[in-house]
């Protein structure tokens, strides 16, 4: 009974203790504010522990990377020194990258590459090509500029593979770009470019400082300049015809490489080298001549249907000389249009880059056609300026046309009498010749007078043939249906290509060919009517007839791809000439009066000059010898 009571008491005691403990726990539980503070403390502790862990990881990783980078840099520097010697320093600078420096003036946008230190892009800001794309002379690695030299530690280096450090400064309104290939902070090879405001020409200097113990003076130092010229015109074949390498040498002489697949030449004392791209030109000029120059030109247009990006590839190898172990060469760069007025203004013989013709042909262009056209185009649209200039030329040449037509009329009047002489002395060629020449002399006529206009007009014809393809002012100037007077006009596109003609139809050459046909029909027909057929001589009338049809056809094919301005000139010129000849024939020349005047002249004693007397004596002696030989 007591054990049972004890068990109950024990149970009651445990229950009371449990209750008391629960009450104490309830009384001591944290408030919501205390719970929040505890949670915050807990989170802060966890964050601190995580941060400590991250910092430990970063410190460990940085130490490992630094150790690897140090080893890598050490290996790389050793490799660079083995490869570049003293010039390894340049590859350790921040500029040792393919970054570019961009500079602009009003006319040019230029990019200079750290690698090689040269112009990696040249954009002419005011011009576009036939497809309205900006004109670039240098872009996308089409050009290279390099100095190849040896070092005193037996290395051969190329600047195009090395890194230059760029700096940009100002000299008044001019911008100076200095590209330095460094051996140390104050020893370097420098390309110094000075870009001038509103100029296509910039100053360019190559100089070294403190490299007398680095560059090997016993080895040749060569400057290599190369360009693959971009196509800018509608006709790649036509543009390629006027794309050429031109150079000045031996104190003012100028020459150019040919148009063959490969043309090369070595010249002495070269002052400038021009890589001419028809209407645009890149020129390197030297203040003091290069002793020699190895020049090459490659034709890249094998098939004008396929080769449509580049026209030619040019190369120039020019030696650089050392003075006291250093390089100091002062030069200029020109990147701009092949415009006679701009190039001539520099007074450095650069006008020879524009092919105006040699001798009298160039003289006519320089002092007649260029000033005249410049004056007319100053207040007239370019097409009308060509027409007015054509009229002026034909007016100046009209006296020659008049004399030629009068001579042909005299020959026509004399034809019956010449036929009589031919029949009378058909067995005596010498006597026939004497009598014919005597008749010409008395009548004041000459069979050669009909050739006079062609001979006199030949310099004008050739000068204009050179003027129009070279006239930069005509580039992309429109007239009537011609979109560009410096290129061919197109009225129809052919679905196929005709050899020597092209894949298009130009209207101005057709009009010019028709005008030439009628002009030649008038002049050649007159000559055929007046020209007697002499025994033993070829029938000139047949030859003239062939020429009457062949010349217009040749004109049609030849000028279909030429500048439409030139075809316009010949069309208008022949129209005006036909008009002048019709006026002379119908209102000025009277064949009856000419015949009467010839008969009066024949009655007058004709005084012979010394030459005529001598010729007559020689012919008489020859006739006597012939007669004496017959008697024997």
Coordinates of C-alpha atoms in Angstrom, one line a residue:
X1 CA 0.0 0.0 0.0
X2 CA 2.9 2.3 0.9
X3 CA 4.7 1.5 -2.4
X4 CA 1.6 2.3 -4.4
X5 CA 1.3 5.6 -2.5
X6 CA 5.0 6.3 -3.2
X7 CA 4.6 5.8 -6.9
X8 CA 1.7 8.2 -7.0
X9 CA 3.7 10.8 -5.0
X10 CA 6.6 10.4 -7.4
X11 CA 4.4 10.9 -10.3
X12 CA 2.9 14.0 -8.8
X13 CA 6.4 15.4 -8.0
X14 CA 7.6 14.9 -11.5
X15 CA 4.5 16.5 -12.9
X16 CA 5.0 19.5 -10.6
X17 CA 8.7 19.8 -11.7
X18 CA 7.8 19.6 -15.4
X19 CA 5.1 22.2 -14.9
X20 CA 7.5 24.5 -13.1
X21 CA 10.1 24.1 -15.9
X22 CA 7.6 24.8 -18.6
X23 CA 6.5 27.9 -16.7
X24 CA 10.1 29.1 -16.5
X25 CA 10.7 28.4 -20.2
X26 CA 7.5 30.3 -21.1
X27 CA 8.6 33.2 -18.9
X28 CA 12.1 33.3 -20.4
X29 CA 11.3 32.9 -24.1
X30 CA 12.7 35.8 -26.3
X31 CA 10.5 38.6 -27.6
X32 CA 10.1 39.1 -31.4
X33 CA 12.6 41.9 -31.3
X34 CA 15.1 39.6 -29.6
X35 CA 14.4 36.9 -32.2
X36 CA 15.1 39.3 -35.1
X37 CA 18.3 40.5 -33.4
X38 CA 19.5 37.0 -33.0
X39 CA 18.7 36.1 -36.6
X40 CA 20.6 39.2 -37.8
X41 CA 23.6 38.3 -35.7
X42 CA 23.5 34.8 -37.1
X43 CA 23.4 36.1 -40.7
X44 CA 26.3 38.6 -40.1
X45 CA 28.4 35.7 -38.6
X46 CA 27.7 33.6 -41.7
X47 CA 28.6 36.5 -44.1
X48 CA 31.8 37.2 -42.2
X49 CA 32.8 33.5 -42.4
X50 CA 32.1 33.5 -46.2
X51 CA 34.0 36.7 -46.8
X52 CA 37.0 35.4 -44.9
X53 CA 36.9 32.2 -47.1
X54 CA 36.7 34.2 -50.4
X55 CA 39.6 36.5 -49.4
X56 CA 41.6 33.4 -48.6
X57 CA 40.8 31.9 -52.0
X58 CA 41.6 35.2 -53.8
X59 CA 44.9 35.6 -52.1
X60 CA 45.8 32.0 -52.9
X61 CA 44.7 32.3 -56.6
X62 CA 46.5 35.7 -57.1
X63 CA 49.7 34.3 -55.7
X64 CA 49.4 31.4 -58.1
X65 CA 48.6 33.6 -61.2
X66 CA 51.4 36.1 -60.4
X67 CA 53.8 33.3 -60.2
X68 CA 52.7 31.9 -63.6
X69 CA 52.6 35.4 -65.2
X70 CA 56.1 36.2 -64.0
X71 CA 57.4 32.9 -65.4
X72 CA 55.5 33.6 -68.7
X73 CA 56.8 37.2 -69.0
X74 CA 60.3 36.1 -68.4
X75 CA 60.1 33.4 -71.1
X76 CA 58.4 35.8 -73.5
X77 CA 61.0 38.6 -72.9
X78 CA 63.8 36.1 -73.5
X79 CA 62.2 34.9 -76.7
X80 CA 61.7 38.5 -77.9
X81 CA 65.4 39.4 -77.2
X82 CA 66.5 36.3 -79.1
X83 CA 64.3 37.3 -82.0
X84 CA 64.5 41.1 -82.0
X85 CA 67.6 42.0 -80.1
X86 CA 67.6 45.6 -78.9
X87 CA 64.2 46.2 -80.5
X88 CA 62.6 43.7 -78.1
X89 CA 61.9 46.7 -75.9
X90 CA 59.3 48.1 -78.3
X91 CA 57.2 44.9 -77.9
X92 CA 57.0 45.3 -74.1
X93 CA 55.4 48.7 -74.3
X94 CA 51.6 49.3 -74.0
X95 CA 51.5 50.3 -77.7
X96 CA 52.5 46.7 -78.7
X97 CA 49.1 46.0 -80.2
X98 CA 47.3 46.4 -83.5
X99 CA 45.6 49.6 -82.4
X100 CA 45.2 52.5 -84.8
X101 CA 45.4 56.3 -84.6
X102 CA 42.9 58.3 -86.6
X103 CA 43.6 61.8 -87.8
X104 CA 41.5 64.0 -90.2
X105 CA 41.8 67.3 -92.0
X106 CA 39.3 68.8 -94.4
X107 CA 40.2 66.5 -97.2
X108 CA 41.7 63.3 -95.8
X109 CA 40.9 60.7 -93.1
X110 CA 44.0 58.8 -92.1
X111 CA 44.6 55.8 -90.0
X112 CA 48.1 55.0 -88.6
X113 CA 48.8 51.4 -87.4
X114 CA 50.9 50.8 -84.4
X115 CA 52.2 47.7 -86.1
X116 CA 54.6 49.0 -88.7
X117 CA 53.9 52.6 -88.0
X118 CA 52.6 53.3 -91.5
X119 CA 49.3 54.5 -93.0
X120 CA 46.9 51.6 -92.9
X121 CA 44.0 53.6 -94.3
X122 CA 43.7 56.7 -96.5
X123 CA 40.2 58.0 -97.3
X124 CA 39.5 60.9 -99.6
X125 CA 36.6 62.6 -97.9
X126 CA 35.2 64.5 -100.8
X127 CA 35.0 61.8 -103.5
X128 CA 33.1 58.6 -104.1
X129 CA 33.6 55.9 -106.7
X130 CA 31.3 54.9 -109.6
X131 CA 29.2 52.9 -107.0
X132 CA 28.9 55.9 -104.5
X133 CA 31.3 54.2 -102.1
X134 CA 34.0 56.6 -100.6
X135 CA 37.3 56.5 -102.4
X136 CA 40.0 54.8 -100.4
X137 CA 43.6 54.8 -101.7
X138 CA 44.8 52.6 -98.9
X139 CA 42.5 50.1 -97.1
X140 CA 42.3 46.5 -96.0
X141 CA 46.0 45.7 -96.4
X142 CA 46.2 46.7 -100.1
X143 CA 49.4 48.7 -99.3
X144 CA 52.6 48.0 -97.4
X145 CA 55.4 50.3 -96.2
X146 CA 58.5 48.7 -94.7
X147 CA 62.1 49.3 -93.9
X148 CA 64.4 46.3 -94.2
X149 CA 67.7 46.6 -92.3
X150 CA 70.4 44.6 -90.5
X151 CA 71.5 45.0 -86.9
X152 CA 75.0 44.9 -85.4
X153 CA 74.0 41.6 -83.6
X154 CA 73.5 39.9 -87.0
X155 CA 69.7 40.1 -87.3
X156 CA 67.6 41.2 -90.3
X157 CA 64.5 43.1 -89.3
X158 CA 61.4 44.5 -91.0
X159 CA 59.6 47.5 -89.5
X160 CA 56.3 46.2 -90.7
X161 CA 56.6 43.4 -88.1
X162 CA 57.5 45.7 -85.2
X163 CA 55.4 47.9 -82.9
X164 CA 55.7 51.7 -82.9
X165 CA 54.6 54.0 -80.1
X166 CA 52.2 56.8 -81.3
X167 CA 52.1 60.4 -80.0
X168 CA 50.0 63.3 -81.4
X169 CA 51.0 66.9 -81.0
X170 CA 50.1 70.2 -82.7
X171 CA 52.2 72.7 -84.7
X172 CA 49.9 75.6 -85.1
X173 CA 47.0 74.3 -87.2
X174 CA 49.1 71.3 -88.3
X175 CA 48.8 67.9 -86.6
X176 CA 51.9 65.9 -86.0
X177 CA 51.8 62.1 -85.7
X178 CA 55.0 60.6 -84.4
X179 CA 55.4 56.8 -84.6
X180 CA 58.5 55.6 -82.7
X181 CA 60.1 52.2 -82.8
X182 CA 62.0 52.2 -79.6
X183 CA 65.2 50.5 -78.4
X184 CA 64.9 52.5 -75.1
X185 CA 63.0 55.6 -73.9
X186 CA 65.3 58.0 -75.8
X187 CA 66.7 55.7 -78.6
X188 CA 64.3 55.0 -81.5
X189 CA 63.5 55.0 -85.2
X190 CA 60.8 57.6 -85.9
X191 CA 58.2 58.1 -88.7
X192 CA 57.1 61.7 -88.4
X193 CA 53.9 62.8 -90.3
X194 CA 52.8 66.4 -90.4
X195 CA 49.2 66.8 -91.7
X196 CA 48.3 70.2 -92.9
X197 CA 44.9 71.9 -92.9
X198 CA 43.1 71.6 -96.2
X199 CA 46.0 69.9 -97.9
X200 CA 46.5 66.6 -99.8
X201 CA 50.3 66.9 -99.2
X202 CA 51.8 66.0 -95.9
X203 CA 55.4 66.2 -94.6
X204 CA 57.0 62.9 -93.9
X205 CA 60.4 62.3 -92.2
X206 CA 62.2 59.0 -91.3
X207 CA 64.9 59.6 -88.7
X208 CA 66.7 57.6 -86.1
X209 CA 68.2 58.7 -82.7
X210 CA 70.8 56.7 -80.8
X211 CA 70.8 53.8 -83.2
X212 CA 74.4 54.1 -84.6
X213 CA 75.4 51.1 -82.5
X214 CA 72.3 49.1 -83.4
X215 CA 71.9 49.5 -87.1
X216 CA 74.5 47.7 -89.2
X217 CA 75.9 50.3 -91.6
X218 CA 77.6 47.7 -93.8
X219 CA 74.3 46.3 -95.0
X220 CA 71.8 47.9 -97.3
X221 CA 68.8 49.7 -95.8
X222 CA 65.8 49.5 -98.2
X223 CA 62.5 51.2 -98.0
X224 CA 59.8 49.1 -99.7
X225 CA 56.6 50.7 -100.7
X226 CA 53.8 48.6 -102.4
X227 CA 50.2 49.3 -103.4
X228 CA 47.5 47.3 -105.2
X229 CA 45.4 50.0 -106.8
X230 CA 41.6 49.8 -106.3
X231 CA 39.2 50.2 -109.1
X232 CA 37.2 53.4 -108.9
X233 CA 35.6 53.8 -112.4
X234 CA 32.8 52.0 -114.2
X235 CA 35.1 50.5 -116.8
X236 CA 37.9 48.6 -115.2
X237 CA 39.7 48.2 -118.5
X238 CA 39.5 51.9 -119.3
X239 CA 40.7 52.9 -115.9
X240 CA 43.5 50.4 -116.1
X241 CA 44.7 52.0 -119.3
X242 CA 45.5 55.2 -117.4
X243 CA 46.7 53.5 -114.2
X244 CA 50.5 53.6 -114.3
X245 CA 53.7 54.1 -112.3
X246 CA 55.3 57.4 -113.0
X247 CA 58.7 58.7 -111.7
X248 CA 61.0 61.7 -111.9
X249 CA 64.8 61.1 -112.1
X250 CA 68.1 62.7 -113.0
X251 CA 67.2 66.3 -112.2
X252 CA 63.8 66.7 -113.8
X253 CA 63.4 63.9 -116.3
X254 CA 60.2 61.9 -116.0
X255 CA 59.1 58.5 -117.3
X256 CA 56.6 55.8 -116.7
X257 CA 56.4 52.0 -116.7
X258 CA 54.5 50.4 -119.5
X259 CA 51.1 48.7 -119.6
X260 CA 52.4 45.1 -120.1
X261 CA 51.8 42.3 -117.7
X262 CA 55.1 43.0 -115.9
X263 CA 57.1 46.2 -116.4
X264 CA 60.2 47.0 -114.4
X265 CA 63.0 49.5 -114.4
X266 CA 66.0 50.6 -112.3
X267 CA 66.7 54.3 -112.3
X268 CA 69.2 56.6 -110.7
X269 CA 68.7 59.8 -108.7
X270 CA 64.9 59.4 -108.3
X271 CA 63.1 62.4 -106.9
X272 CA 59.5 61.1 -106.7
X273 CA 57.5 57.9 -107.4
X274 CA 53.8 58.2 -108.2
X275 CA 51.4 55.3 -108.1
X276 CA 48.7 56.8 -110.3
X277 CA 45.2 55.3 -110.3
X278 CA 43.8 57.2 -113.3
X279 CA 42.0 60.0 -111.4
X280 CA 43.7 59.5 -108.0
X281 CA 47.4 59.3 -107.1
X282 CA 49.7 58.3 -104.3
X283 CA 53.1 60.0 -104.5
X284 CA 56.2 59.7 -102.4
X285 CA 58.6 62.7 -102.9
X286 CA 62.1 63.1 -101.6
X287 CA 63.9 66.4 -100.8
X288 CA 67.2 64.8 -101.9
X289 CA 67.1 62.1 -104.6
X290 CA 67.2 58.4 -103.9
X291 CA 70.5 57.1 -105.4
X292 CA 68.6 54.3 -107.1
X293 CA 65.1 52.9 -107.4
X294 CA 63.9 49.5 -108.4
X295 CA 60.4 49.9 -109.8
X296 CA 57.8 47.3 -110.9
X297 CA 54.3 47.3 -112.2
X298 CA 52.1 44.3 -112.5
X299 CA 48.9 44.2 -114.5
X300 CA 46.1 42.6 -112.5
X301 CA 43.3 42.8 -115.1
X302 CA 43.6 39.7 -117.2
X303 CA 39.9 39.4 -117.7
X304 CA 37.8 42.5 -117.2
X305 CA 34.7 40.4 -116.5
X306 CA 36.5 38.6 -113.5
X307 CA 39.2 41.0 -112.3
X308 CA 37.0 43.8 -111.1
X309 CA 38.6 44.8 -107.7
X310 CA 42.1 45.9 -108.5
X311 CA 43.8 47.3 -111.6
X312 CA 47.6 47.1 -111.0
X313 CA 50.1 46.3 -108.4
X314 CA 53.1 48.7 -108.0
X315 CA 56.3 48.3 -106.1
X316 CA 59.2 50.6 -105.3
X317 CA 62.4 49.7 -103.5
X318 CA 64.3 52.8 -102.4
X319 CA 67.7 52.8 -100.5
X320 CA 68.1 54.8 -97.3
X321 CA 71.5 56.2 -96.5
X322 CA 73.2 56.6 -93.1
X323 CA 74.9 59.7 -91.9
X324 CA 77.1 59.2 -88.8
X325 CA 75.3 55.9 -88.3
X326 CA 71.8 57.5 -88.3
X327 CA 68.9 57.8 -90.8
X328 CA 67.5 61.2 -91.6
X329 CA 65.4 61.3 -94.8
X330 CA 63.0 64.2 -95.4
X331 CA 60.1 63.5 -97.8
X332 CA 56.5 64.3 -98.6
X333 CA 53.4 62.2 -99.1
X334 CA 50.6 63.2 -101.6
X335 CA 47.3 61.3 -101.5
X336 CA 44.7 63.0 -103.7
X337 CA 43.2 63.6 -107.1
X338 CA 45.2 63.5 -110.3
X339 CA 44.1 67.1 -111.0
X340 CA 46.4 69.1 -113.1
X341 CA 45.6 72.4 -111.3
X342 CA 46.3 70.9 -107.9
X343 CA 49.5 69.1 -108.8
X344 CA 50.9 71.9 -110.8
X345 CA 50.4 74.3 -107.9
X346 CA 53.1 72.5 -105.9
X347 CA 55.7 73.5 -108.4
X348 CA 57.5 70.1 -108.1
X349 CA 57.0 68.8 -111.7
X350 CA 54.0 66.8 -110.5
X351 CA 51.9 68.0 -113.5
X352 CA 53.8 65.3 -115.4
X353 CA 51.7 62.7 -113.5
X354 CA 48.7 63.9 -115.7
X355 CA 49.3 62.5 -119.2
X356 CA 48.8 65.5 -121.4
X357 CA 51.1 64.4 -124.2
X358 CA 54.7 65.1 -125.2
X359 CA 56.1 68.1 -127.1
X360 CA 53.6 70.3 -128.9
X361 CA 50.7 68.1 -127.8
X362 CA 51.4 68.8 -124.2
X363 CA 52.0 72.4 -124.9
X364 CA 48.6 72.8 -126.6
X365 CA 46.9 71.2 -123.6
X366 CA 48.7 73.2 -120.9
X367 CA 48.5 76.6 -122.5
X368 CA 45.4 76.4 -124.7
X369 CA 42.8 73.7 -123.8
X370 CA 43.2 73.6 -120.0
X371 CA 42.9 77.4 -119.5
X372 CA 40.1 77.7 -122.1
X373 CA 38.1 74.9 -120.6
X374 CA 38.7 76.1 -117.1
X375 CA 37.4 79.5 -118.1
X376 CA 34.3 78.2 -119.9
X377 CA 33.4 75.7 -117.2
X378 CA 33.6 78.5 -114.6
X379 CA 30.2 79.8 -115.8
X380 CA 28.8 77.1 -118.1
X381 CA 27.7 73.5 -117.4
X382 CA 30.5 71.1 -118.4
X383 CA 28.7 69.7 -121.4
X384 CA 28.0 73.1 -122.8
X385 CA 31.6 74.1 -122.0
X386 CA 32.8 71.3 -124.3
X387 CA 30.4 72.4 -127.1
X388 CA 31.5 76.0 -126.8
X389 CA 35.2 75.0 -126.8
X390 CA 34.6 72.8 -129.9
X391 CA 33.0 75.8 -131.7
X392 CA 36.0 78.0 -130.9
X393 CA 38.4 75.3 -132.1
X394 CA 36.5 74.9 -135.4
X395 CA 36.4 78.7 -136.0
X396 CA 40.2 78.9 -135.5
X397 CA 40.7 76.0 -137.9
X398 CA 38.2 77.2 -140.5
X399 CA 40.9 79.0 -142.7
X400 CA 42.7 75.7 -143.1
X401 CA 39.4 74.0 -144.1
X402 CA 38.7 76.8 -146.6
X403 CA 42.2 76.5 -148.3
X404 CA 41.9 72.7 -148.4
X405 CA 38.5 72.9 -150.1
X406 CA 39.7 75.5 -152.6
X407 CA 42.7 73.3 -153.5
X408 CA 40.4 70.3 -154.0
X409 CA 38.2 72.5 -156.3
X410 CA 41.2 73.5 -158.4
X411 CA 42.2 69.8 -158.7
X412 CA 38.7 69.0 -159.9
X413 CA 38.8 71.7 -162.5
X414 CA 42.2 70.6 -163.7
X415 CA 41.3 66.9 -163.9
X416 CA 40.4 67.0 -167.7
X417 CA 43.7 68.7 -168.6
X418 CA 45.7 66.2 -166.5
X419 CA 43.9 63.4 -168.3
X420 CA 44.9 64.9 -171.6
X421 CA 48.6 65.1 -170.5
X422 CA 48.4 61.5 -169.3
X423 CA 47.1 60.3 -172.6
X424 CA 49.5 62.4 -174.6
X425 CA 52.6 61.2 -172.8
X426 CA 51.5 57.7 -171.8
X427 CA 54.7 56.3 -173.2
X428 CA 56.9 58.8 -171.5
X429 CA 56.5 58.9 -167.7
X430 CA 59.2 61.5 -167.2
X431 CA 57.7 63.9 -169.6
X432 CA 54.2 63.3 -168.3
X433 CA 55.4 64.1 -164.8
X434 CA 57.1 67.3 -166.0
X435 CA 54.0 68.6 -167.8
X436 CA 51.7 67.7 -164.9
X437 CA 53.9 69.6 -162.4
X438 CA 54.1 72.5 -164.8
X439 CA 50.3 72.6 -165.0
X440 CA 50.0 72.5 -161.2
X441 CA 52.6 75.3 -160.9
X442 CA 50.8 77.6 -163.5
X443 CA 47.4 77.0 -162.0
X444 CA 48.6 77.5 -158.4
X445 CA 47.3 74.1 -157.4
X446 CA 48.8 71.3 -155.4
X447 CA 47.7 67.6 -155.0
X448 CA 49.2 67.7 -151.5
X449 CA 47.0 70.7 -150.4
X450 CA 44.1 68.3 -149.6
X451 CA 46.3 66.7 -146.9
X452 CA 47.1 70.0 -145.2
X453 CA 44.0 70.0 -142.9
X454 CA 44.8 66.5 -141.6
X455 CA 48.4 67.5 -140.9
X456 CA 47.5 70.8 -139.2
X457 CA 44.7 69.2 -137.2
X458 CA 46.7 66.2 -136.1
X459 CA 48.3 68.0 -133.1
X460 CA 44.9 69.3 -132.1
X461 CA 43.3 65.9 -132.5
X462 CA 46.0 64.1 -130.4
X463 CA 46.0 66.9 -127.7
X464 CA 42.3 66.5 -127.2
X465 CA 42.6 62.7 -127.2
X466 CA 44.9 63.2 -124.2
X467 CA 42.9 66.1 -122.6
X468 CA 39.5 64.5 -122.2
X469 CA 40.6 61.2 -120.4
X470 CA 42.8 63.3 -118.1
X471 CA 40.3 66.1 -117.3
X472 CA 39.6 65.6 -113.6
X473 CA 36.9 68.3 -113.7
X474 CA 34.7 66.0 -116.0
X475 CA 34.7 63.2 -113.4
X476 CA 31.1 62.4 -112.5
X477 CA 29.7 65.4 -114.3
X478 CA 26.6 64.7 -116.2
X479 CA 25.2 66.0 -119.5
X480 CA 22.0 64.9 -121.3
X481 CA 21.9 61.1 -121.0
X482 CA 25.6 60.8 -120.0
X483 CA 25.9 60.3 -116.3
X484 CA 29.7 60.8 -116.3
X485 CA 31.6 62.8 -119.0
X486 CA 34.8 61.1 -117.9
X487 CA 33.4 57.7 -118.6
X488 CA 31.3 56.1 -121.3
X489 CA 27.6 56.9 -121.7
X490 CA 25.1 54.0 -121.7
X491 CA 21.7 53.8 -123.5
X492 CA 21.5 50.0 -123.5
X493 CA 23.1 47.1 -121.7
X494 CA 23.9 44.1 -123.7
X495 CA 23.4 40.6 -122.3
X496 CA 26.7 39.5 -123.8
X497 CA 30.2 40.9 -124.3
X498 CA 31.4 41.9 -127.8
X499 CA 35.2 41.9 -128.2
X500 CA 36.7 45.4 -128.5
X501 CA 33.2 46.9 -128.1
X502 CA 32.0 45.9 -124.7
X503 CA 28.7 44.9 -123.1
X504 CA 26.9 48.2 -123.6
X505 CA 25.8 50.7 -126.3
X506 CA 27.0 54.3 -126.1
X507 CA 25.1 56.9 -128.0
X508 CA 27.7 59.6 -128.3
X509 CA 30.2 57.4 -130.3
X510 CA 27.3 56.4 -132.6
X511 CA 26.5 60.1 -133.3
X512 CA 30.2 60.9 -133.8
X513 CA 30.6 57.9 -136.2
X514 CA 27.6 59.1 -138.3
X515 CA 29.0 62.6 -138.4
X516 CA 32.4 61.3 -139.4
X517 CA 30.8 59.3 -142.2
X518 CA 29.1 62.3 -143.8
X519 CA 32.2 64.5 -143.3
X520 CA 34.4 61.9 -145.0
X521 CA 31.8 61.4 -147.8
X522 CA 32.1 65.1 -148.5
X523 CA 35.8 65.4 -148.3
X524 CA 36.8 62.0 -149.8
X525 CA 34.2 62.2 -152.5
X526 CA 35.6 65.6 -153.5
X527 CA 39.2 64.2 -153.5
X528 CA 38.1 61.1 -155.5
X529 CA 36.5 63.4 -158.1
X530 CA 39.5 65.6 -158.4
X531 CA 42.3 63.0 -158.1
X532 CA 43.4 61.6 -161.4
X533 CA 44.3 57.9 -161.6
X534 CA 47.9 57.7 -162.8
X535 CA 49.4 54.7 -164.6
X536 CA 51.5 52.4 -162.4
X537 CA 50.1 54.0 -159.2
X538 CA 47.5 52.4 -156.9
X539 CA 43.9 53.4 -157.4
X540 CA 43.6 56.1 -154.7
X541 CA 39.8 56.3 -155.2
X542 CA 39.3 52.8 -154.0
X543 CA 41.5 53.3 -150.9
X544 CA 39.6 56.5 -150.1
X545 CA 36.3 54.7 -150.4
X546 CA 37.5 52.0 -148.0
X547 CA 38.6 54.6 -145.6
X548 CA 35.2 56.4 -145.8
X549 CA 33.5 53.3 -144.3
X550 CA 36.4 52.0 -142.2
X551 CA 37.0 55.2 -140.2
X552 CA 33.5 55.6 -138.8
X553 CA 33.4 51.9 -137.9
X554 CA 36.8 52.2 -136.1
X555 CA 35.5 55.3 -134.3
X556 CA 32.4 53.4 -133.1
X557 CA 34.3 50.5 -131.7
X558 CA 37.2 52.4 -130.3
X559 CA 35.3 55.1 -128.5
X560 CA 32.5 53.0 -127.1
X561 CA 34.5 52.6 -123.9
X562 CA 36.1 56.0 -123.9
X563 CA 35.1 59.2 -122.1
X564 CA 31.8 60.4 -123.4
X565 CA 33.2 64.0 -123.3
X566 CA 35.6 63.0 -126.1
X567 CA 32.9 61.5 -128.2
X568 CA 30.7 64.6 -127.6
X569 CA 33.6 66.8 -128.9
X570 CA 34.1 64.8 -132.1
X571 CA 30.3 64.7 -132.8
X572 CA 30.0 68.5 -132.4
X573 CA 33.3 69.1 -134.2
X574 CA 32.3 67.1 -137.3
X575 CA 28.8 68.7 -137.4
X576 CA 30.4 72.1 -137.4
X577 CA 33.0 71.2 -140.1
X578 CA 30.2 69.8 -142.3
X579 CA 28.3 73.1 -141.9
X580 CA 31.4 75.1 -142.7
X581 CA 32.1 73.0 -145.8
X582 CA 28.5 73.4 -147.0
X583 CA 28.7 77.2 -146.7
X584 CA 32.1 77.2 -148.5
X585 CA 30.7 75.0 -151.3
X586 CA 27.4 76.7 -151.9
X587 CA 28.2 80.4 -151.0
X588 CA 31.9 81.0 -151.3
X589 CA 33.5 78.6 -153.9
X590 CA 32.6 79.1 -157.6
X591 CA 34.2 76.5 -159.8
X592 CA 33.7 78.6 -163.0
X593 CA 35.5 81.5 -161.5
X594 CA 38.3 79.2 -160.3
X595 CA 38.6 77.7 -163.9
X596 CA 38.8 81.2 -165.4
X597 CA 41.4 82.2 -162.9
X598 CA 43.5 79.1 -163.6
X599 CA 43.4 79.9 -167.3
X600 CA 44.6 83.4 -166.7
X601 CA 47.4 82.1 -164.5
X602 CA 48.5 79.7 -167.2
X603 CA 49.0 82.6 -169.6
X604 CA 51.2 84.4 -167.2
X605 CA 54.9 83.6 -167.2
X606 CA 55.6 81.7 -164.0
X607 CA 58.9 82.5 -162.4
X608 CA 60.7 79.4 -161.1
X609 CA 62.6 79.4 -157.9
X610 CA 66.0 77.9 -157.6
X611 CA 64.7 74.6 -156.3
X612 CA 62.2 74.2 -159.2
X613 CA 64.9 75.1 -161.7
X614 CA 67.2 72.5 -160.2
X615 CA 64.5 69.8 -160.2
X616 CA 63.7 70.7 -163.9
X617 CA 67.3 70.4 -164.9
X618 CA 67.7 67.0 -163.2
X619 CA 64.6 65.7 -164.8
X620 CA 65.7 66.9 -168.3
X621 CA 69.1 65.3 -167.8
X622 CA 67.5 62.1 -166.7
X623 CA 65.3 62.2 -169.8
X624 CA 68.3 62.8 -172.1
X625 CA 70.1 59.9 -170.6
X626 CA 67.1 57.7 -171.1
X627 CA 66.8 58.7 -174.8
X628 CA 70.5 58.1 -175.4
X629 CA 70.3 54.6 -173.9
X630 CA 67.4 53.8 -176.2
X631 CA 69.4 54.9 -179.3
X632 CA 72.2 52.6 -178.3

